[in-house]
Amino acid sequence: MKCRHRVLLLPLVVILALALVAPASLAQQRRLVTIASGWVVGVYYPLAGAMSRIVYKVKDLNLRATVESSGASVANAQLIGTGDADFALLQNDIAFYAYNGVTLGAFKDKPIKNMGAIFTIYPELIHVVVTKASGVRSVGDLKGKKVVLGPQGSGTEANALQILEAYGVKEGALGKAERIDAAAAADQLKDGRVDAAFFTTGMGSAVIVDSFISGKVALVPVIGGEAQALVKKYPFYTSVKVPANTYKDQAEATTVAVMAMMVARSDLPEDLVYRFTKAIFDDLKQFHAAHSAAQNLTLETAMNGNPIPLHPGAARFYKEKGVLK
Ligand code: GLU
């Protein structure tokens, strides 16, 4: 009899104990969010990694952010649109086209409205990298050449097509137009399998550093009347100089650039995005350490070049800091 009681009591004790423990362990469970980034050999990916580590350290934020690599900007806007990503890095030109459903086939009549800005970060230069052997000196010389326009789903591809258009080069006039990932593009440049490749990425991006180490490539400028026409038609472009030897033995060149920015799904709770934004600005040192391009993020410049409405959580943070009225 005594024994039977004990047997019955034991599960009850276990259940009671679990009931006491469960709420505490549930509270400790971190909310999982995803950050859509970009090329493993680019700048978005290491930056997203840094943000993930920064927010993980903030105990009361209770977040665990996983970083997804992707073709980048266009794909990332679409991932936000479908709710498959919570945060994303993308170019400001692409953010504008996506939000307003204009300019690019991917967004025309399919605007992505559920996207709110957090901050803009650094200029992304359109690096037009050519093999020295190709003899290409200007974008106009790309006619008949084998050219990588960018990865599938990238902002790079959109920039490549707009720049070619400004120089009067139709895609059909290229010897071959490829859409392959950035690391593969660098390999093909080094092997001479392609003559040129476009990369819209931060200054000092690993994929460009790596291409120049081969000693076989050069930068082609985007300047003059063509660049002016480009900026007139697509006002997100600005002119940026790449100082000599930014990459191994590279001659000074001027090209055009857009801005990298961070966005979140608009329906993410205001408080979550507020605390996410605060966590990054509270630990700018670690953010800046992620990549030389990341050093451009400051509170004062965080809204420069932002073409879409701020996420309410980010807006709350900027108001609190007095940088937004
Ligand atoms: N801006 C690039 C794109 O959308 C991605 C750059 C990167 O990953 O650093 O094509």
GROMACS .gro file of C-alpha atoms and ligand atoms in nm:
model
  335
    1MET     CA    1   0.000   0.000   0.000
    2LYS     CA    2   0.272   0.237   0.105
    3CYS     CA    3   0.463   0.145  -0.200
    4ARG     CA    4   0.170   0.212  -0.439
    5HIS     CA    5   0.131   0.561  -0.296
    6ARG     CA    6   0.490   0.639  -0.368
    7VAL     CA    7   0.452   0.526  -0.726
    8LEU     CA    8   0.151   0.752  -0.774
    9LEU     CA    9   0.313   1.044  -0.601
   10LEU     CA   10   0.632   1.039  -0.799
   11PRO     CA   11   0.487   1.148  -1.137
   12LEU     CA   12   0.288   1.417  -0.958
   13VAL     CA   13   0.603   1.555  -0.802
   14VAL     CA   14   0.773   1.553  -1.139
   15ILE     CA   15   0.480   1.734  -1.301
   16LEU     CA   16   0.473   1.993  -1.022
   17ALA     CA   17   0.847   2.047  -1.052
   18LEU     CA   18   0.821   2.089  -1.430
   19ALA     CA   19   0.537   2.336  -1.389
   20LEU     CA   20   0.757   2.548  -1.166
   21VAL     CA   21   1.059   2.531  -1.395
   22ALA     CA   22   0.889   2.561  -1.734
   23PRO     CA   23   0.797   2.931  -1.731
   24ALA     CA   24   1.154   3.024  -1.639
   25SER     CA   25   1.308   2.818  -1.918
   26LEU     CA   26   1.050   2.945  -2.167
   27ALA     CA   27   1.140   3.301  -2.077
   28GLN     CA   28   1.502   3.222  -2.153
   29GLN     CA   29   1.421   3.084  -2.495
   30ARG     CA   30   1.550   3.325  -2.753
   31ARG     CA   31   1.336   3.453  -3.034
   32LEU     CA   32   1.482   3.337  -3.363
   33VAL     CA   33   1.515   3.592  -3.639
   34THR     CA   34   1.690   3.577  -3.974
   35ILE     CA   35   1.910   3.838  -4.137
   36ALA     CA   36   1.926   3.808  -4.516
   37SER     CA   37   2.278   3.915  -4.611
   38GLY     CA   38   2.479   3.868  -4.927
   39TRP     CA   39   2.792   3.711  -5.066
   40VAL     CA   40   3.016   3.517  -4.831
   41VAL     CA   41   3.307   3.694  -5.007
   42GLY     CA   42   3.141   4.038  -4.979
   43VAL     CA   43   3.070   4.287  -4.702
   44TYR     CA   44   2.705   4.217  -4.611
   45TYR     CA   45   2.786   3.869  -4.481
   46PRO     CA   46   3.055   3.966  -4.228
   47LEU     CA   47   2.844   4.265  -4.121
   48ALA     CA   48   2.537   4.053  -4.062
   49GLY     CA   49   2.755   3.813  -3.862
   50ALA     CA   50   2.876   4.100  -3.645
   51MET     CA   51   2.517   4.221  -3.586
   52SER     CA   52   2.413   3.871  -3.491
   53ARG     CA   53   2.693   3.850  -3.232
   54ILE     CA   54   2.619   4.198  -3.096
   55VAL     CA   55   2.249   4.135  -3.040
   56TYR     CA   56   2.316   3.791  -2.892
   57LYS     CA   57   2.520   3.951  -2.615
   58VAL     CA   58   2.232   4.176  -2.506
   59LYS     CA   59   2.066   3.952  -2.249
   60ASP     CA   60   1.724   4.117  -2.223
   61LEU     CA   61   1.690   4.130  -2.601
   62ASN     CA   62   1.664   3.750  -2.604
   63LEU     CA   63   1.738   3.725  -2.974
   64ARG     CA   64   1.922   3.472  -3.182
   65ALA     CA   65   1.980   3.604  -3.533
   66THR     CA   66   2.081   3.360  -3.802
   67VAL     CA   67   2.258   3.492  -4.107
   68GLU     CA   68   2.157   3.373  -4.453
   69SER     CA   69   2.384   3.423  -4.752
   70SER     CA   70   2.210   3.514  -5.076
   71GLY     CA   71   2.258   3.673  -5.417
   72ALA     CA   72   2.180   3.988  -5.218
   73SER     CA   73   1.971   4.303  -5.267
   74VAL     CA   74   1.689   4.197  -5.500
   75ALA     CA   75   1.656   3.852  -5.344
   76ASN     CA   76   1.669   4.007  -4.996
   77ALA     CA   77   1.388   4.252  -5.069
   78GLN     CA   78   1.180   3.960  -5.191
   79LEU     CA   79   1.261   3.757  -4.877
   80ILE     CA   80   1.130   4.047  -4.668
   81GLY     CA   81   0.823   4.066  -4.892
   82THR     CA   82   0.736   3.701  -4.841
   83GLY     CA   83   0.816   3.715  -4.469
   84ASP     CA   84   1.102   3.466  -4.510
   85ALA     CA   85   1.351   3.713  -4.363
   86ASP     CA   86   1.308   3.945  -4.066
   87PHE     CA   87   1.603   4.174  -4.134
   88ALA     CA   88   1.798   4.234  -4.453
   89LEU     CA   89   2.090   4.423  -4.594
   90LEU     CA   90   2.038   4.573  -4.936
   91GLN     CA   91   2.127   4.864  -5.162
   92ASN     CA   92   1.930   5.188  -5.121
   93ASP     CA   93   1.846   5.202  -5.494
   94ILE     CA   94   1.701   4.851  -5.479
   95ALA     CA   95   1.511   4.934  -5.157
   96PHE     CA   96   1.349   5.227  -5.337
   97TYR     CA   97   1.258   5.025  -5.647
   98ALA     CA   98   1.120   4.745  -5.428
   99TYR     CA   99   0.918   4.967  -5.195
  100ASN     CA  100   0.767   5.167  -5.481
  101GLY     CA  101   0.729   4.879  -5.726
  102VAL     CA  102   0.920   5.058  -6.002
  103THR     CA  103   1.215   5.033  -6.245
  104LEU     CA  104   1.303   4.664  -6.210
  105GLY     CA  105   1.098   4.377  -6.352
  106ALA     CA  106   1.126   4.198  -6.016
  107PHE     CA  107   0.920   4.471  -5.847
  108LYS     CA  108   0.708   4.634  -6.117
  109ASP     CA  109   0.347   4.619  -5.998
  110LYS     CA  110   0.472   4.403  -5.705
  111PRO     CA  111   0.579   4.665  -5.452
  112ILE     CA  112   0.724   4.543  -5.125
  113LYS     CA  113   0.556   4.765  -4.869
  114ASN     CA  114   0.629   4.569  -4.552
  115MET     CA  115   0.986   4.698  -4.529
  116GLY     CA  116   1.109   4.965  -4.287
  117ALA     CA  117   1.456   5.123  -4.283
  118ILE     CA  118   1.689   5.091  -3.984
  119PHE     CA  119   2.005   5.264  -4.109
  120THR     CA  120   2.219   5.330  -4.412
  121ILE     CA  121   2.580   5.229  -4.373
  122TYR     CA  122   2.849   5.278  -4.642
  123PRO     CA  123   2.890   5.347  -5.012
  124GLU     CA  124   2.887   5.039  -5.229
  125LEU     CA  125   3.102   5.099  -5.531
  126ILE     CA  126   3.025   4.952  -5.865
  127HIS     CA  127   3.357   4.781  -5.925
  128VAL     CA  128   3.392   4.708  -6.297
  129VAL     CA  129   3.678   4.458  -6.289
  130VAL     CA  130   3.836   4.356  -6.620
  131THR     CA  131   4.123   4.126  -6.707
  132LYS     CA  132   4.431   4.311  -6.827
  133ALA     CA  133   4.443   4.063  -7.116
  134SER     CA  134   4.100   4.177  -7.238
  135GLY     CA  135   4.233   4.521  -7.331
  136VAL     CA  136   3.907   4.676  -7.203
  137ARG     CA  137   3.961   5.038  -7.091
  138SER     CA  138   3.606   5.166  -7.083
  139VAL     CA  139   3.261   5.019  -7.025
  140GLY     CA  140   3.198   5.091  -7.395
  141ASP     CA  141   3.469   4.838  -7.485
  142LEU     CA  142   3.265   4.555  -7.331
  143LYS     CA  143   3.080   4.499  -7.660
  144GLY     CA  144   3.153   4.146  -7.778
  145LYS     CA  145   3.320   4.051  -7.446
  146LYS     CA  146   3.233   3.784  -7.191
  147VAL     CA  147   3.088   3.969  -6.895
  148VAL     CA  148   2.955   3.864  -6.554
  149LEU     CA  149   2.665   4.098  -6.479
  150GLY     CA  150   2.639   3.979  -6.118
  151PRO     CA  151   2.490   3.702  -5.911
  152GLN     CA  152   2.129   3.598  -5.963
  153GLY     CA  153   1.911   3.817  -5.741
  154SER     CA  154   2.180   4.076  -5.684
  155GLY     CA  155   2.164   4.452  -5.693
  156THR     CA  156   2.486   4.429  -5.891
  157GLU     CA  157   2.304   4.288  -6.193
  158ALA     CA  158   2.066   4.585  -6.194
  159ASN     CA  159   2.360   4.828  -6.167
  160ALA     CA  160   2.551   4.648  -6.445
  161LEU     CA  161   2.255   4.674  -6.684
  162GLN     CA  162   2.198   5.043  -6.602
  163ILE     CA  163   2.566   5.127  -6.655
  164LEU     CA  164   2.584   4.934  -6.982
  165GLU     CA  165   2.271   5.122  -7.093
  166ALA     CA  166   2.437   5.456  -7.012
  167TYR     CA  167   2.730   5.356  -7.236
  168GLY     CA  168   2.493   5.245  -7.512
  169VAL     CA  169   2.581   4.875  -7.475
  170LYS     CA  170   2.283   4.641  -7.498
  171GLU     CA  171   2.301   4.307  -7.319
  172GLY     CA  172   2.267   4.139  -7.659
  173ALA     CA  173   2.580   4.320  -7.779
  174LEU     CA  174   2.794   4.142  -7.520
  175GLY     CA  175   2.980   3.829  -7.633
  176LYS     CA  176   2.829   3.650  -7.334
  177ALA     CA  177   2.636   3.771  -7.028
  178GLU     CA  178   2.661   3.560  -6.716
  179ARG     CA  179   2.481   3.565  -6.382
  180ILE     CA  180   2.694   3.367  -6.139
  181ASP     CA  181   2.790   3.406  -5.776
  182ALA     CA  182   3.060   3.654  -5.681
  183ALA     CA  183   3.327   3.402  -5.579
  184ALA     CA  184   3.284   3.216  -5.909
  185ALA     CA  185   3.306   3.546  -6.099
  186ALA     CA  186   3.640   3.623  -5.932
  187ASP     CA  187   3.771   3.275  -6.019
  188GLN     CA  188   3.667   3.313  -6.381
  189LEU     CA  189   3.837   3.653  -6.403
  190LYS     CA  190   4.158   3.509  -6.263
  191ASP     CA  191   4.146   3.217  -6.508
  192GLY     CA  192   4.064   3.445  -6.799
  193ARG     CA  193   3.739   3.259  -6.868
  194VAL     CA  194   3.554   3.592  -6.862
  195ASP     CA  195   3.679   3.938  -6.963
  196ALA     CA  196   3.494   4.145  -6.705
  197ALA     CA  197   3.270   4.126  -6.400
  198PHE     CA  198   3.059   4.378  -6.212
  199PHE     CA  199   3.054   4.384  -5.831
  200THR     CA  200   2.856   4.638  -5.629
  201THR     CA  201   3.021   4.608  -5.292
  202GLY     CA  202   3.197   4.806  -5.021
  203MET     CA  203   3.550   4.933  -5.066
  204GLY     CA  204   3.791   4.661  -4.953
  205SER     CA  205   3.546   4.378  -5.019
  206ALA     CA  206   3.720   4.038  -5.001
  207VAL     CA  207   3.616   3.935  -5.351
  208ILE     CA  208   3.785   4.240  -5.505
  209VAL     CA  209   4.094   4.212  -5.285
  210ASP     CA  210   4.126   3.851  -5.394
  211SER     CA  211   4.083   3.929  -5.765
  212PHE     CA  212   4.361   4.190  -5.755
  213ILE     CA  213   4.604   3.959  -5.573
  214SER     CA  214   4.620   3.764  -5.900
  215GLY     CA  215   4.787   4.061  -6.068
  216LYS     CA  216   4.572   3.994  -6.374
  217VAL     CA  217   4.293   4.247  -6.335
  218ALA     CA  218   4.225   4.622  -6.345
  219LEU     CA  219   3.940   4.861  -6.257
  220VAL     CA  220   3.754   5.040  -6.532
  221PRO     CA  221   3.618   5.385  -6.440
  222VAL     CA  222   3.257   5.503  -6.471
  223ILE     CA  223   3.303   5.873  -6.545
  224GLY     CA  224   3.231   6.159  -6.782
  225GLY     CA  225   2.917   6.215  -6.985
  226GLU     CA  226   2.802   5.856  -6.948
  227ALA     CA  227   2.824   5.874  -6.569
  228GLN     CA  228   2.635   6.205  -6.575
  229ALA     CA  229   2.359   6.055  -6.787
  230LEU     CA  230   2.342   5.758  -6.550
  231VAL     CA  231   2.305   5.978  -6.241
  232LYS     CA  232   2.042   6.187  -6.416
  233LYS     CA  233   1.830   5.884  -6.496
  234TYR     CA  234   1.899   5.691  -6.172
  235PRO     CA  235   1.969   5.953  -5.902
  236PHE     CA  236   2.088   5.703  -5.640
  237TYR     CA  237   2.434   5.695  -5.795
  238THR     CA  238   2.707   5.921  -5.662
  239SER     CA  239   3.065   5.956  -5.782
  240VAL     CA  240   3.335   5.795  -5.565
  241LYS     CA  241   3.711   5.779  -5.609
  242VAL     CA  242   3.897   5.455  -5.546
  243PRO     CA  243   4.241   5.572  -5.431
  244ALA     CA  244   4.543   5.404  -5.593
  245ASN     CA  245   4.649   5.079  -5.423
  246THR     CA  246   4.321   5.028  -5.242
  247TYR     CA  247   4.368   4.691  -5.410
  248LYS     CA  248   4.707   4.543  -5.499
  249ASP     CA  249   4.878   4.757  -5.767
  250GLN     CA  250   4.550   4.920  -5.868
  251ALA     CA  251   4.558   5.259  -6.038
  252GLU     CA  252   4.330   5.537  -5.910
  253ALA     CA  253   3.984   5.519  -6.066
  254THR     CA  254   3.653   5.696  -6.019
  255THR     CA  255   3.331   5.504  -6.033
  256VAL     CA  256   2.972   5.533  -5.914
  257ALA     CA  257   2.828   5.408  -5.587
  258VAL     CA  258   2.499   5.347  -5.410
  259MET     CA  259   2.448   5.299  -5.034
  260ALA     CA  260   2.421   4.981  -4.831
  261MET     CA  261   2.137   4.982  -4.580
  262MET     CA  262   1.967   4.769  -4.319
  263VAL     CA  263   1.592   4.709  -4.315
  264ALA     CA  264   1.342   4.508  -4.111
  265ARG     CA  265   0.997   4.369  -4.180
  266SER     CA  266   0.751   4.645  -4.085
  267ASP     CA  267   0.543   4.402  -3.882
  268LEU     CA  268   0.831   4.314  -3.649
  269PRO     CA  269   0.739   4.461  -3.308
  270GLU     CA  270   0.847   4.821  -3.260
  271ASP     CA  271   1.015   4.735  -2.932
  272LEU     CA  272   1.221   4.455  -3.085
  273VAL     CA  273   1.353   4.676  -3.367
  274TYR     CA  274   1.412   4.961  -3.120
  275ARG     CA  275   1.624   4.737  -2.901
  276PHE     CA  276   1.800   4.583  -3.202
  277THR     CA  277   1.895   4.932  -3.327
  278LYS     CA  278   2.002   5.040  -2.979
  279ALA     CA  279   2.216   4.727  -2.937
  280ILE     CA  280   2.410   4.808  -3.256
  281PHE     CA  281   2.468   5.175  -3.166
  282ASP     CA  282   2.558   5.081  -2.808
  283ASP     CA  283   2.832   4.855  -2.948
  284LEU     CA  284   2.950   5.050  -3.251
  285LYS     CA  285   3.306   4.949  -3.172
  286GLN     CA  286   3.236   4.584  -3.243
  287PHE     CA  287   3.027   4.674  -3.549
  288HIS     CA  288   3.310   4.890  -3.688
  289ALA     CA  289   3.559   4.610  -3.630
  290ALA     CA  290   3.366   4.376  -3.863
  291HIS     CA  291   3.494   4.541  -4.183
  292SER     CA  292   3.659   4.868  -4.283
  293ALA     CA  293   3.340   4.966  -4.471
  294ALA     CA  294   3.139   4.926  -4.149
  295GLN     CA  295   3.326   5.220  -3.996
  296ASN     CA  296   3.098   5.450  -4.195
  297LEU     CA  297   2.806   5.383  -3.960
  298THR     CA  298   2.746   5.671  -3.720
  299LEU     CA  299   2.434   5.802  -3.551
  300GLU     CA  300   2.464   6.131  -3.742
  301THR     CA  301   2.475   5.969  -4.088
  302ALA     CA  302   2.243   5.675  -4.019
  303MET     CA  303   1.956   5.820  -4.223
  304ASN     CA  304   2.159   5.965  -4.514
  305GLY     CA  305   2.037   5.837  -4.847
  306ASN     CA  306   1.752   5.640  -4.693
  307PRO     CA  307   1.476   5.624  -4.957
  308ILE     CA  308   1.198   5.443  -4.762
  309PRO     CA  309   1.009   5.509  -4.436
  310LEU     CA  310   1.193   5.425  -4.115
  311HIS     CA  311   1.078   5.125  -3.914
  312PRO     CA  312   0.888   5.271  -3.613
  313GLY     CA  313   1.136   5.099  -3.377
  314ALA     CA  314   1.434   5.269  -3.544
  315ALA     CA  315   1.247   5.602  -3.553
  316ARG     CA  316   1.185   5.576  -3.177
  317PHE     CA  317   1.556   5.520  -3.117
  318TYR     CA  318   1.662   5.818  -3.332
  319LYS     CA  319   1.406   6.045  -3.162
  320GLU     CA  320   1.533   5.940  -2.823
  321LYS     CA  321   1.888   6.024  -2.937
  322GLY     CA  322   1.774   6.361  -3.072
  323VAL     CA  323   1.883   6.296  -3.431
  324LEU     CA  324   1.522   6.277  -3.554
  325LYS     CA  325   1.246   6.529  -3.482
  326GLU     N1  326   2.537   4.496  -5.303
  326GLU     C1  327   2.554   4.361  -5.346
  326GLU     C2  328   2.432   4.320  -5.424
  326GLU     O1  329   2.322   4.335  -5.381
  326GLU     C3  330   2.596   4.266  -5.235
  326GLU     C4  331   2.729   4.307  -5.178
  326GLU     C5  332   2.787   4.229  -5.063
  326GLU     O2  333   2.739   4.121  -5.028
  326GLU     O3  334   2.885   4.282  -5.010
  326GLU     O4  335   2.448   4.277  -5.534
   0.00000   0.00000   0.00000
